[in-house]
Coordinates of C-alpha atoms and ligand atoms in Angstrom, one line a residue:
X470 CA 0.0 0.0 0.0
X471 CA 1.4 3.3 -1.0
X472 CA 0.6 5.9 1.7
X473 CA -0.2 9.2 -0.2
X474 CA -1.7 12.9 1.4
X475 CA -4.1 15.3 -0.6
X476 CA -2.1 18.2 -1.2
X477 CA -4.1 21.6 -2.2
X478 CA -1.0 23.4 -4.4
X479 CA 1.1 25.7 -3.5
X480 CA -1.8 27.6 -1.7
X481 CA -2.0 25.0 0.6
X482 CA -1.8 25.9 4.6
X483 CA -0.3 22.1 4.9
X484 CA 3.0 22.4 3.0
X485 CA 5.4 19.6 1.3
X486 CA 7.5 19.4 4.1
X487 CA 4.7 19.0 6.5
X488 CA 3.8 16.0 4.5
X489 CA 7.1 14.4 4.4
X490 CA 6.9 14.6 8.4
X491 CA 3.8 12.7 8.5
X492 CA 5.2 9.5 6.6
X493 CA 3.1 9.9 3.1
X494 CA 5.5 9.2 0.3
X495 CA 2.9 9.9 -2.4
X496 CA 0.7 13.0 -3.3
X497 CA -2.8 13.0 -4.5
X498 CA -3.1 16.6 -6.4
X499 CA -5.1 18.5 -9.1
X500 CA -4.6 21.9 -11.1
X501 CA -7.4 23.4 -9.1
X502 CA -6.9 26.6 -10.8
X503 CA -7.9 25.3 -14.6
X504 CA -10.9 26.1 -15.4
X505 CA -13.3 23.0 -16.0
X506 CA -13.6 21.7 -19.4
X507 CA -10.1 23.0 -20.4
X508 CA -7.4 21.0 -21.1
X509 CA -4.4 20.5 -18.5
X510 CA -1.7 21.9 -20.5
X511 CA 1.6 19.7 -20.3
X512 CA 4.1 22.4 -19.1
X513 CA 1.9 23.0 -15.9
X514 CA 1.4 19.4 -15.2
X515 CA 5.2 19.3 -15.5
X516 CA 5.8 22.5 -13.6
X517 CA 3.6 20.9 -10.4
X518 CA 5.3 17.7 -10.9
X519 CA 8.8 19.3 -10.7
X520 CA 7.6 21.4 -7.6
X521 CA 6.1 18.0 -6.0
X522 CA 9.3 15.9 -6.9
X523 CA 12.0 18.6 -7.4
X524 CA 15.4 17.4 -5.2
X525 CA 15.7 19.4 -2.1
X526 CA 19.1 19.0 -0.6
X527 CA 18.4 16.7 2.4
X528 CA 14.4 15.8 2.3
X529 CA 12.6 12.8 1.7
X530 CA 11.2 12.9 -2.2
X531 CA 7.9 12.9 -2.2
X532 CA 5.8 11.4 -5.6
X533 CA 2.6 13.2 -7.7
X534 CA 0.8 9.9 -8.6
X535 CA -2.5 10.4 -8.2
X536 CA -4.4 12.9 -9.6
X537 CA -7.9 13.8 -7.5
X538 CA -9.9 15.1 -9.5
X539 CA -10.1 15.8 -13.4
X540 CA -13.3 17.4 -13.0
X541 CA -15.7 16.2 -15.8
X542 CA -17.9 19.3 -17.3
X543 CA -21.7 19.3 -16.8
X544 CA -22.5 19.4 -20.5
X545 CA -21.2 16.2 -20.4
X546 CA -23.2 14.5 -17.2
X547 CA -26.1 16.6 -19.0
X548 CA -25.3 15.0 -22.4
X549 CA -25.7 18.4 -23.5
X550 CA -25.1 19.5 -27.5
X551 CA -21.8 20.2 -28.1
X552 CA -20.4 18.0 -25.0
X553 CA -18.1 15.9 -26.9
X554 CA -15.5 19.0 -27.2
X555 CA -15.6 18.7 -23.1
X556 CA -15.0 14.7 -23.4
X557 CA -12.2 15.5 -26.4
X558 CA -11.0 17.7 -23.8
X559 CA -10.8 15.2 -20.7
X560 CA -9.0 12.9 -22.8
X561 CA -5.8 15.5 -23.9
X562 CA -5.8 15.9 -20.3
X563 CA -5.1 12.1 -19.8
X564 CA -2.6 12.0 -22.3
X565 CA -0.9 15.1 -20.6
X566 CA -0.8 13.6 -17.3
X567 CA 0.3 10.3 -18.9
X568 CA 3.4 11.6 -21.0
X569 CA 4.3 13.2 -17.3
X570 CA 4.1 9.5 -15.8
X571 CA 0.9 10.5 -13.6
X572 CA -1.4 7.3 -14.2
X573 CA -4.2 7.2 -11.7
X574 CA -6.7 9.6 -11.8
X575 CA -9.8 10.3 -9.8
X576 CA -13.3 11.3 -11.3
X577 CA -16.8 11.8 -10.3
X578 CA -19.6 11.9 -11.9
X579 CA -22.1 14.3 -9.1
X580 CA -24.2 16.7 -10.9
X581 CA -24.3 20.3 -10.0
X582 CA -22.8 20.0 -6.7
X583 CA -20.0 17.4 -5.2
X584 CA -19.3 16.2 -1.9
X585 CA -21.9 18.3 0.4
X586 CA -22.0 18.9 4.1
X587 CA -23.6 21.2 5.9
X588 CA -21.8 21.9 9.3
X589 CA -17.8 22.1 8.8
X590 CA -17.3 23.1 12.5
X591 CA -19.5 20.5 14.5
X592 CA -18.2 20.1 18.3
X593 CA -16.7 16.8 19.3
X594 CA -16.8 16.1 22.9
X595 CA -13.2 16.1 23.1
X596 CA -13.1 19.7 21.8
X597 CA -12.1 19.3 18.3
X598 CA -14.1 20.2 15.4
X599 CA -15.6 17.6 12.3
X600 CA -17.6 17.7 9.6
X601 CA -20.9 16.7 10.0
X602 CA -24.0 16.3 7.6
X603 CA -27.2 17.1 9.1
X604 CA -30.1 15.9 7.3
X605 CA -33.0 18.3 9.0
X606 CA -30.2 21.4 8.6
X607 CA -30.2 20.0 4.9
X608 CA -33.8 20.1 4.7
X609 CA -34.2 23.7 6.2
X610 CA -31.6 24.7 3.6
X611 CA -33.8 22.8 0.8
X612 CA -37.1 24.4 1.7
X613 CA -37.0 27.8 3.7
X614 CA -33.6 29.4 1.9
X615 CA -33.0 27.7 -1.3
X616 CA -37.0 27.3 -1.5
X617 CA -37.0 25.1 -3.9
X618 CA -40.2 24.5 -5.5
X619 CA -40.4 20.4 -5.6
X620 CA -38.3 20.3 -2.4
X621 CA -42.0 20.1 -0.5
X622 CA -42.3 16.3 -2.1
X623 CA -39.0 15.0 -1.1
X624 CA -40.0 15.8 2.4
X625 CA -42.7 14.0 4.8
X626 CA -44.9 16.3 7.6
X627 CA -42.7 15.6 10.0
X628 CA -39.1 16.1 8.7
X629 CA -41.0 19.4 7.3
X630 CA -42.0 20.4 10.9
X631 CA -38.1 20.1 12.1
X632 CA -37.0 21.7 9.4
X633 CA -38.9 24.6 9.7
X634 CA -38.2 24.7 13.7
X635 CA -34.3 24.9 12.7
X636 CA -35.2 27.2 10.3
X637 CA -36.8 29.9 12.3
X638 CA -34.1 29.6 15.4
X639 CA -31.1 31.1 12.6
X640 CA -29.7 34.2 12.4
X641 CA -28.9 36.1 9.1
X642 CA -25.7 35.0 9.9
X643 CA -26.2 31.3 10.3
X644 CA -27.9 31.2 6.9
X645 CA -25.0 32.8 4.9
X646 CA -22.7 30.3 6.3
X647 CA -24.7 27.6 5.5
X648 CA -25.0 29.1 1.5
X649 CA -21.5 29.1 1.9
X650 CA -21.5 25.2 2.9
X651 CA -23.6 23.9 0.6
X652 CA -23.1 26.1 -2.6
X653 CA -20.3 27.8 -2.6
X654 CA -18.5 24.5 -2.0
X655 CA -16.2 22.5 -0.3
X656 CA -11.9 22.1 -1.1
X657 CA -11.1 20.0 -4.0
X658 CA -14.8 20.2 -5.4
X659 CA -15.0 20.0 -9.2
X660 CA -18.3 21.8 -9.5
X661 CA -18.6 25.5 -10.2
X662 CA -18.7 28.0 -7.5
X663 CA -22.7 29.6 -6.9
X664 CA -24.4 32.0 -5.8
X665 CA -28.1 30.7 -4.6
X666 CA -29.6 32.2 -7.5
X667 CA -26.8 30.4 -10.0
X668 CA -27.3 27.3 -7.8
X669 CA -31.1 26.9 -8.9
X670 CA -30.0 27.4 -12.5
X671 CA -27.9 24.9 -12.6
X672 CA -30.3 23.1 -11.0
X673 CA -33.0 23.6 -13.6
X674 CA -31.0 22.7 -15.7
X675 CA -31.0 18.6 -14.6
X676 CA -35.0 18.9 -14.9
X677 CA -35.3 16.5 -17.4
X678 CA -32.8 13.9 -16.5
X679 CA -33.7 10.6 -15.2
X680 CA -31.6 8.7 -13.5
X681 CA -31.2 6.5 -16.7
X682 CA -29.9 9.6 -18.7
X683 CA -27.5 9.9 -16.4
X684 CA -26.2 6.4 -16.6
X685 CA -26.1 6.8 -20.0
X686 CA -24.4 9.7 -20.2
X687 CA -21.7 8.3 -18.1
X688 CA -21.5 5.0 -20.3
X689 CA -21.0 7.4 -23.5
X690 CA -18.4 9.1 -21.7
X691 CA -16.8 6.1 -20.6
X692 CA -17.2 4.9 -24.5
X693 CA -14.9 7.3 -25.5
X694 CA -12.2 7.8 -22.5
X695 CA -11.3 4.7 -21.4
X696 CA -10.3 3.0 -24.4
X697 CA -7.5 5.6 -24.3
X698 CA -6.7 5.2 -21.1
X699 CA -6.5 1.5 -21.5
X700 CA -4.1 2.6 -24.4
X701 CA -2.0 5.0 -21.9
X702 CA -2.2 2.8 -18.6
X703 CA -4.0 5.3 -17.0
X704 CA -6.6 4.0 -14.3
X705 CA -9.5 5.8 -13.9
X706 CA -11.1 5.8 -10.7
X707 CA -14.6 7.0 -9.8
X708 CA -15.3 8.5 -6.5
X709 CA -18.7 7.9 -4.8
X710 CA -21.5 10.4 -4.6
X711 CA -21.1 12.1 -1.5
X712 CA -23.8 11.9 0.3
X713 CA -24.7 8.8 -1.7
X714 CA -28.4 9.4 -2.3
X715 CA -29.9 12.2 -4.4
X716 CA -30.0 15.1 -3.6
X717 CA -32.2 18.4 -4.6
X718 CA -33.7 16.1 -6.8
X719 CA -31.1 15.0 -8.6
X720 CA -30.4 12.2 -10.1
X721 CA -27.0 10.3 -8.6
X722 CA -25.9 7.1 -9.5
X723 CA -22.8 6.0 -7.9
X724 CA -24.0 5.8 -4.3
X725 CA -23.8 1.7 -3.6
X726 CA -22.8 -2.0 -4.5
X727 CA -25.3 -2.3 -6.7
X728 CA -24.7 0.9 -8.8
X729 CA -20.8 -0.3 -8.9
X730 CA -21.8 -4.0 -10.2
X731 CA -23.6 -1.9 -13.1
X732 CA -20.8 -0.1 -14.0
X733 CA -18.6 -2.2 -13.9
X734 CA -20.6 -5.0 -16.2
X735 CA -21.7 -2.2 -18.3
X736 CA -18.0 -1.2 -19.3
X737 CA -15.5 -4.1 -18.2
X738 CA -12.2 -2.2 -19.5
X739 CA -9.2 -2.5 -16.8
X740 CA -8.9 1.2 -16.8
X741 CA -12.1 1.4 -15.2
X742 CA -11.7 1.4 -11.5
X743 CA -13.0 2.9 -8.4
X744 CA -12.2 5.3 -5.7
X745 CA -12.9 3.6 -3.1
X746 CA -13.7 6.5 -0.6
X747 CA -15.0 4.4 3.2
X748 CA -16.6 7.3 4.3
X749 CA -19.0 8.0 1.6
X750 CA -20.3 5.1 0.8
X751 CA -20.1 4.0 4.7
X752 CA -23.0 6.7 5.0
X753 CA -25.4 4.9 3.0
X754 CA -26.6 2.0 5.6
X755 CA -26.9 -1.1 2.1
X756 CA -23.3 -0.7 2.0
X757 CA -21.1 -3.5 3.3
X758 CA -17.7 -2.3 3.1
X759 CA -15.3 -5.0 3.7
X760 CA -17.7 -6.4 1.5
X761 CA -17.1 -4.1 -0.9
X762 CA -13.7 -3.7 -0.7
X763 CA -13.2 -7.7 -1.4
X764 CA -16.2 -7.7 -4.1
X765 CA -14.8 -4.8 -6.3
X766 CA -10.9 -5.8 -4.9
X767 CA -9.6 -6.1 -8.4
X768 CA -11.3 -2.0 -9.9
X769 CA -9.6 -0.6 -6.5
X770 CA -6.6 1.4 -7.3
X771 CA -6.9 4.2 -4.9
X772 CA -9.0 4.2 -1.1
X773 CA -10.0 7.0 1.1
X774 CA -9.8 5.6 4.1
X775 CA -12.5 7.5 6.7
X776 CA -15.3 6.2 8.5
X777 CA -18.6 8.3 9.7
X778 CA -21.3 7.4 12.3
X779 CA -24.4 7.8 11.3
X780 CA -27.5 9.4 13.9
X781 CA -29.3 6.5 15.3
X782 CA -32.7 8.8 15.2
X783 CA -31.7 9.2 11.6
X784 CA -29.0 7.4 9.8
X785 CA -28.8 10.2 7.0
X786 CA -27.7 12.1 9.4
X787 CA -23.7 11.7 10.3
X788 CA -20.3 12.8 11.7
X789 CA -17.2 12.4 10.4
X790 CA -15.3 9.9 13.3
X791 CA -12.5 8.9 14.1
X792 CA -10.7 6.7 11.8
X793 CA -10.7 3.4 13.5
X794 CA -14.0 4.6 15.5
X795 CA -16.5 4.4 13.3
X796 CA -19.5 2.7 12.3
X797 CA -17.2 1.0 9.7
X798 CA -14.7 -2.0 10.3
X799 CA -11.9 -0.1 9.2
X800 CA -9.4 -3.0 9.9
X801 CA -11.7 -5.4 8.3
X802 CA -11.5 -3.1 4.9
X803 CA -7.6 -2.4 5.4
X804 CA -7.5 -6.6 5.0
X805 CA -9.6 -7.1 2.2
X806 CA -7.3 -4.2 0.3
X807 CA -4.5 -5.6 1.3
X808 CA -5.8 -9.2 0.1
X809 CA -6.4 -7.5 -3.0
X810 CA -3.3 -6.4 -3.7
X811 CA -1.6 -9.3 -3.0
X812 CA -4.1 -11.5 -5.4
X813 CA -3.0 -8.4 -7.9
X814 CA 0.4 -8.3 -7.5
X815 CA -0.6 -3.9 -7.3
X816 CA 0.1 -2.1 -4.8
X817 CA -3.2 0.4 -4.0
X818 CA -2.8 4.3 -3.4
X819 CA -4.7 5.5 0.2
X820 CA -4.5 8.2 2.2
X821 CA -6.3 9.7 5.3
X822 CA -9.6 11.0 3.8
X823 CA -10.0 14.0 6.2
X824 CA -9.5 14.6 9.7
X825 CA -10.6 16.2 12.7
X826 CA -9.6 20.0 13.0
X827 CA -7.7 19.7 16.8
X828 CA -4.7 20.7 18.8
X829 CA -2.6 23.5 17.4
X830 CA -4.9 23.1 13.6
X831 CA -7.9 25.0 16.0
X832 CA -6.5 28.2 15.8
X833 CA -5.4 28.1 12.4
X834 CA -7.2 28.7 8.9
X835 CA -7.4 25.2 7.1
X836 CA -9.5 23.6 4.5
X837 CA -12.4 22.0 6.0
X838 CA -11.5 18.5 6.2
X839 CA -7.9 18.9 5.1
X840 CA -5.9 20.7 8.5
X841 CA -2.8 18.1 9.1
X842 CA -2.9 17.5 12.6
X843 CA -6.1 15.4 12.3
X844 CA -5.2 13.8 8.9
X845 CA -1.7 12.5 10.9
X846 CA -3.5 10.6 13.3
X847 CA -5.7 9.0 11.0
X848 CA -2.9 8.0 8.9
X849 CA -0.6 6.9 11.7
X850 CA -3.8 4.9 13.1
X851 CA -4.2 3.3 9.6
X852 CA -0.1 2.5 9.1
X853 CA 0.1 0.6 12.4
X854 CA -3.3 -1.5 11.5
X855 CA -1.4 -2.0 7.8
X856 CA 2.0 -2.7 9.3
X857 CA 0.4 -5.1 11.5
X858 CA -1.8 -7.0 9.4
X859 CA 0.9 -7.4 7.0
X860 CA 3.0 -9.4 9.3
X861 CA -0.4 -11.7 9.5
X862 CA 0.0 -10.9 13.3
X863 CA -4.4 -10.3 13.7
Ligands
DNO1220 C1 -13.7 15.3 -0.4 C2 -13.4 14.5 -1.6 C3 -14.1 15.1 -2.9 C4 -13.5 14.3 -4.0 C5 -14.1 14.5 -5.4 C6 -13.6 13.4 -6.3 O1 -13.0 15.3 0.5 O2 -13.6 13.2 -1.4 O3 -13.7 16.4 -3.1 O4 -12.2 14.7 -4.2 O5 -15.5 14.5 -5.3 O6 -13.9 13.8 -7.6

């Protein structure tokens, strides 16, 4: 197992040398700053590869071998007119990042909006901060500020009533921030950035697409792009939907085992893998994951290792837990990846999918999810269960 770290760019509060203290040897990256639907231009992926891999006298070198996300334009999930100039797009990007060596890359396939939560400061009892989806607070977002108009039928009396009570007790203040949460986005998303009124645009603009559409737009995609990446050893890896169920009525389609066996029957190719990310698809209660991480074992090629527990008054609801504390058998999944790999003879890419904001990260400004302090116990929690299980001492 190669241990990698999400690294932001050069922006980033967490810098390169803070992630060679914590042990990763590999980075998981994206141009952020490209605009989606443009082409990664060679000399930049080159430039952030020299800056990720450049010699320093006296440090560790660190690797760029992931790339999370290439961010695939919404004419395409749309299957809008004039889409296929977005997928010939996606694929120059490919053969960019494959001429620089980079050969796994991370996709998703979310419309509108991408991974969605909607309290990024939630109080642990220990004092530190996680992120935590609240499905009521979601709900008073979907009917009393966005006020979406079919939002009233994806809601029964009672989850109306609560929302409505949450509703009334916010300030002016609370609602911004929770635009800002939902809309506006969280780090690494590969969705535009909206304001509420852009938001249900782009919402409208799904009106018509069934879940099937969807699906099929993804196959045609798929059509076209992974024959090339077969061609260039790229892997592609889809990440879940995040939370995996629809949401604002749209359609999503990568949320469980089922939706993965689909996939995968639907478009065998090697280069089309999976993102195994715990967290999200631990938050929808169908989804086994040891299971899952021994079914789809051979289409892994990169993990995000996290866990969540979900409400028990309402398992939509959940917080982002400690690594090894979750609802999840985290050790259970660790050995089914690392069975996989040995049946494969390939090592898999993971790193610590988020962490909680604590210690000395409190005071500072960090990406939601991303500070290091929290990210560094996760992954030195996950290393001693790997290091462990691969001396078959469990
Ligand atoms: C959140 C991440 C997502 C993910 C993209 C993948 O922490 O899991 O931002 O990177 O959805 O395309």
């Amino acid at each position: 197992m190669y241990e990698a770290w999400r690294w932001f760019g050069p922006d980033d509060s967490v810098t390169l040398d803070h992630i060679r203290q914590t042990g990763a040897t590999d980075i998981v990256t994206a141009l952020h700053h490209i605009p989606i639907g443009d082409v990664w231009p060679l000399e930049e992926i080159t430039a952030r590869k020299k800056l990720i891999e450049g010699h320093v006298a006296g440090r560790t070198s660190l690797k760029w071998s992931v790339v999370e996300s290439v961010p695939v334009h919404d004419d395409i999930k749309r299957g809008a007119d004039g889409c296929d100039r977005y997928i010939a797009s996606f694929v120059s990007t490919l053969q960019n990042l494959a001429r620089a060596g980079i050969r796994v890359v991370c996709y998703n396939f979310m419309p509108v909006i991408d991974w969605t939560r909607t309290d990024l400061r939630f109080s642990l009892p220990s004092g530190a901060l996680a992120l935590r989806f609240d499905q009521d607070v979601f709900a008073a977002f979907d009917l009393f500020i966005l006020k979406r108009k079919e939002a009233v039928q994806d809601y029964n009396k009672a989850e109306i009533g609560r929302a409505q009570d949450i509703f009334e007790t916010m300030t002016a203040e609370d609602v911004t921030q929770l635009v800002k949460t939902i809309v506006s986005g969280l780090p690494g998303k590969m969705t535009g950035d909206y304001g509420l009124d852009d938001f249900r645009a782009a919402l409208a603009t799904y009106k018509t697409i069934t879940k099937e559409a969807l699906r099929a737009n993804l196959l045609k995609f798929l059509d076209v792009v992974l024959p090339v990446a077969e061609r260039l050893g790229v892997k592609l890896v889809i990440h879940p939907d995040d939370p995996p169920r629809d949401i604002f009525g749209l359609p999503r389609i990568v949320c469980t085992a089922k939706d993965l066996e689909y996939l995968f029957a639907a478009q065998p190719s090697v280069s089309n893998g999976l993102a195994l990310c715990v967290g999200t698809f631990g938050s929808h209660p169908d989804n086994d994951l040891p299971h899952m991480a021994e079914r789809f074992g051979n289409r892994i090629y990169f993990s995000h290792l996290r866990g969540v527990k979900k409400d028990l008054a309402d398992p939509r609801s959940f917080t982002e837990a400690a690594h090894l504390d979750s609802d999840i058998d985290m050790i259970a999944v660790i050995e089914k990846l690392l069975q996989a790999e040995k049946v494969r003879g390939v090592e898999i890419y993971i790193r610590p999918d988020h962490g909680h904001q604590m210690l000395d990260d409190l005071e500072k400004t960090a990406n939601p999810g991303y500070s290091a302090i929290g990210r560094l116990k996760g992954l030195a929690e996950i290393r001693g269960v790997i290091r462990t299980l691969d001396r078959g001492l469990d």
